Amino acid sequence: MQTYETVRCDREDHVVVVTINRPEKLNALNEQLVRELTAAIDELDNDPSVYAVVLTGAGDKAFVAGADIEAMSDMTPAQGKAFADKGHALMNRIEQAHFPVIGALNGFALGGGCELALACDFVYASDKAKLGLPEVSLGIMPGFGGTQRLGRRIGPGQARELCFTGDMIDAEQALRVGLVNAVVAHAELLNKVKEVAKKIASRGPVAIAQAKRVMVRGADVPLPVALELEGQAFGQLFGTEDQREGMKAFISKPKRSPAFVGK
Ligand code: COA
């Protein structure tokens, strides 16, 4: 893999931990970070042997404390639009990757950090995490997908309250509204999320890639179209080595664990 200044990738078998690495600025998203994180996800997506990715932040305080306010402070409307376009491209890249991306929210996940969490397939939070969309306190609004993805994840009423008040919520409140899947003791967060990623990586990788694709794509189209997508993907899996192996392992006597090859 390429080396990046603001992103670190550490691989353990089929799982890659991607760490956003700008801790002195609480991992705030500037143009370089958005560019490098997009490139890193792109590189990983071109590697079919990556089965799951964990996304976390460097340091002990923040996942990502938002888009970089200093960098945004003198943007023109055209520059603001271009920055939003780059943010959208990053979030779309994460959603369209063939592997699940699981967020490990190790502290503040604000603004662009909360939007990054929403682009992940699901997230676990440290008991010290704080989440929110504080953009309106700065006279702007969420621009990396938050106005659209938050409501889709937690419902429109909860999403509007968070967006319009700009309030931060703690991990337990985030759990209650369905913004995070679990709250984990701070020191155990990364190991816990890696464990979940390893479990995912032990299942049929082609099946997971197809399920992710259909779940992401299906959320934005009418139900009959989404069900057609599901049916086609389901059918295609019967042409894979993994389907034959998975079912053969189940029906063999004694039953054994499948050895998936990702084909
Ligand atoms: N953009 C740019 N820099 C940021 C940042 C952001 N979104 N969030 C934090 N930083 C920087 C701070 O300016 C500071 O830099 P400095 O040491 O050079 O002064 C450093 O990160 C540490 O942050 P600090 O504010 O001192 O930490 P704190 O523990 O007192 O407060 C927060 C933490 C998250 C409450 C606070 O940093 C904050 O409110 N950040 C902005 C959150 C936000 O509005 N995000 C949405 C942006 S659209």
GROMACS .gro file of N, CA, C and O in nm, residues 54 56 60 103-106 124-128 182-196:
model
  108
   54VAL      N    1  -1.187  -0.173   0.982
   54VAL     CA    2  -1.223  -0.099   1.104
   54VAL      C    3  -1.171   0.042   1.084
   54VAL      O    4  -1.055   0.062   1.048
   56THR      N    5  -1.102   0.404   1.266
   56THR     CA    6  -1.093   0.467   1.398
   56THR      C    7  -1.005   0.592   1.391
   56THR      O    8  -0.953   0.626   1.284
   60ASP      N    9  -0.633   0.961   2.195
   60ASP     CA   10  -0.723   0.911   2.297
   60ASP      C   11  -0.851   0.993   2.309
   60ASP      O   12  -0.937   0.963   2.389
  103GLY      N   13  -1.709   0.140   1.222
  103GLY     CA   14  -1.647   0.254   1.292
  103GLY      C   15  -1.624   0.221   1.437
  103GLY      O   16  -1.712   0.163   1.504
  104ALA      N   17  -1.505   0.254   1.487
  104ALA     CA   18  -1.474   0.244   1.630
  104ALA      C   19  -1.459   0.388   1.678
  104ALA      O   20  -1.354   0.451   1.659
  105LEU      N   21  -1.566   0.442   1.738
  105LEU     CA   22  -1.568   0.584   1.775
  105LEU      C   23  -1.501   0.602   1.910
  105LEU      O   24  -1.562   0.582   2.015
  106ASN      N   25  -1.375   0.640   1.905
  106ASN     CA   26  -1.290   0.643   2.025
  106ASN      C   27  -1.288   0.780   2.091
  106ASN      O   28  -1.191   0.813   2.159
  124TYR      N   29  -1.946   0.112   1.671
  124TYR     CA   30  -1.945   0.093   1.816
  124TYR      C   31  -1.878   0.219   1.873
  124TYR      O   32  -1.790   0.277   1.808
  125ALA      N   33  -1.919   0.257   1.993
  125ALA     CA   34  -1.863   0.379   2.053
  125ALA      C   35  -1.798   0.349   2.187
  125ALA      O   36  -1.847   0.265   2.263
  126SER      N   37  -1.691   0.419   2.215
  126SER     CA   38  -1.631   0.419   2.348
  126SER      C   39  -1.729   0.485   2.445
  126SER      O   40  -1.807   0.573   2.405
  127ASP      N   41  -1.724   0.446   2.572
  127ASP     CA   42  -1.812   0.512   2.669
  127ASP      C   43  -1.774   0.658   2.691
  127ASP      O   44  -1.845   0.732   2.758
  128LYS      N   45  -1.662   0.701   2.631
  128LYS     CA   46  -1.624   0.843   2.640
  128LYS      C   47  -1.665   0.922   2.516
  128LYS      O   48  -1.639   1.042   2.507
  182ALA      N   49  -2.335  -0.030   1.981
  182ALA     CA   50  -2.294  -0.075   2.114
  182ALA      C   51  -2.203   0.029   2.176
  182ALA      O   52  -2.137   0.106   2.105
  183VAL      N   53  -2.202   0.032   2.310
  183VAL     CA   54  -2.110   0.117   2.384
  183VAL      C   55  -2.014   0.025   2.458
  183VAL      O   56  -2.056  -0.070   2.524
  184VAL      N   57  -1.883   0.053   2.443
  184VAL     CA   58  -1.780  -0.036   2.496
  184VAL      C   59  -1.686   0.047   2.585
  184VAL      O   60  -1.661   0.164   2.554
  185ALA      N   61  -1.635  -0.015   2.693
  185ALA     CA   62  -1.538   0.055   2.778
  185ALA      C   63  -1.424   0.106   2.689
  185ALA      O   64  -1.375   0.033   2.602
  186HIS      N   65  -1.384   0.230   2.715
  186HIS     CA   66  -1.289   0.300   2.626
  186HIS      C   67  -1.167   0.215   2.590
  186HIS      O   68  -1.132   0.201   2.472
  187ALA      N   69  -1.106   0.154   2.691
  187ALA     CA   70  -0.980   0.081   2.667
  187ALA      C   71  -1.001  -0.046   2.585
  187ALA      O   72  -0.907  -0.099   2.526
  188GLU      N   73  -1.125  -0.095   2.582
  188GLU     CA   74  -1.151  -0.222   2.512
  188GLU      C   75  -1.209  -0.204   2.373
  188GLU      O   76  -1.231  -0.301   2.300
  189LEU      N   77  -1.235  -0.076   2.336
  189LEU     CA   78  -1.311  -0.052   2.212
  189LEU      C   79  -1.247  -0.116   2.088
  189LEU      O   80  -1.312  -0.191   2.016
  190LEU      N   81  -1.120  -0.086   2.065
  190LEU     CA   82  -1.059  -0.131   1.940
  190LEU      C   83  -1.057  -0.284   1.932
  190LEU      O   84  -1.089  -0.342   1.828
  191ASN      N   85  -1.021  -0.349   2.042
  191ASN     CA   86  -1.018  -0.495   2.041
  191ASN      C   87  -1.156  -0.554   2.016
  191ASN      O   88  -1.171  -0.651   1.942
  192LYS      N   89  -1.256  -0.493   2.077
  192LYS     CA   90  -1.393  -0.543   2.060
  192LYS      C   91  -1.435  -0.530   1.913
  192LYS      O   92  -1.492  -0.623   1.855
  193VAL      N   93  -1.406  -0.414   1.853
  193VAL     CA   94  -1.448  -0.394   1.713
  193VAL      C   95  -1.367  -0.486   1.620
  193VAL      O   96  -1.421  -0.541   1.524
  194LYS      N   97  -1.239  -0.506   1.652
  194LYS     CA   98  -1.158  -0.599   1.570
  194LYS      C   99  -1.216  -0.740   1.576
  194LYS      O  100  -1.217  -0.813   1.478
  195GLU      N  101  -1.262  -0.777   1.696
  195GLU     CA  102  -1.324  -0.910   1.714
  195GLU      C  103  -1.447  -0.925   1.621
  195GLU      O  104  -1.463  -1.028   1.555
  196VAL      N  105  -1.530  -0.820   1.618
  196VAL     CA  106  -1.649  -0.826   1.531
  196VAL      C  107  -1.604  -0.833   1.384
  196VAL      O  108  -1.659  -0.910   1.305
   0.00000   0.00000   0.00000
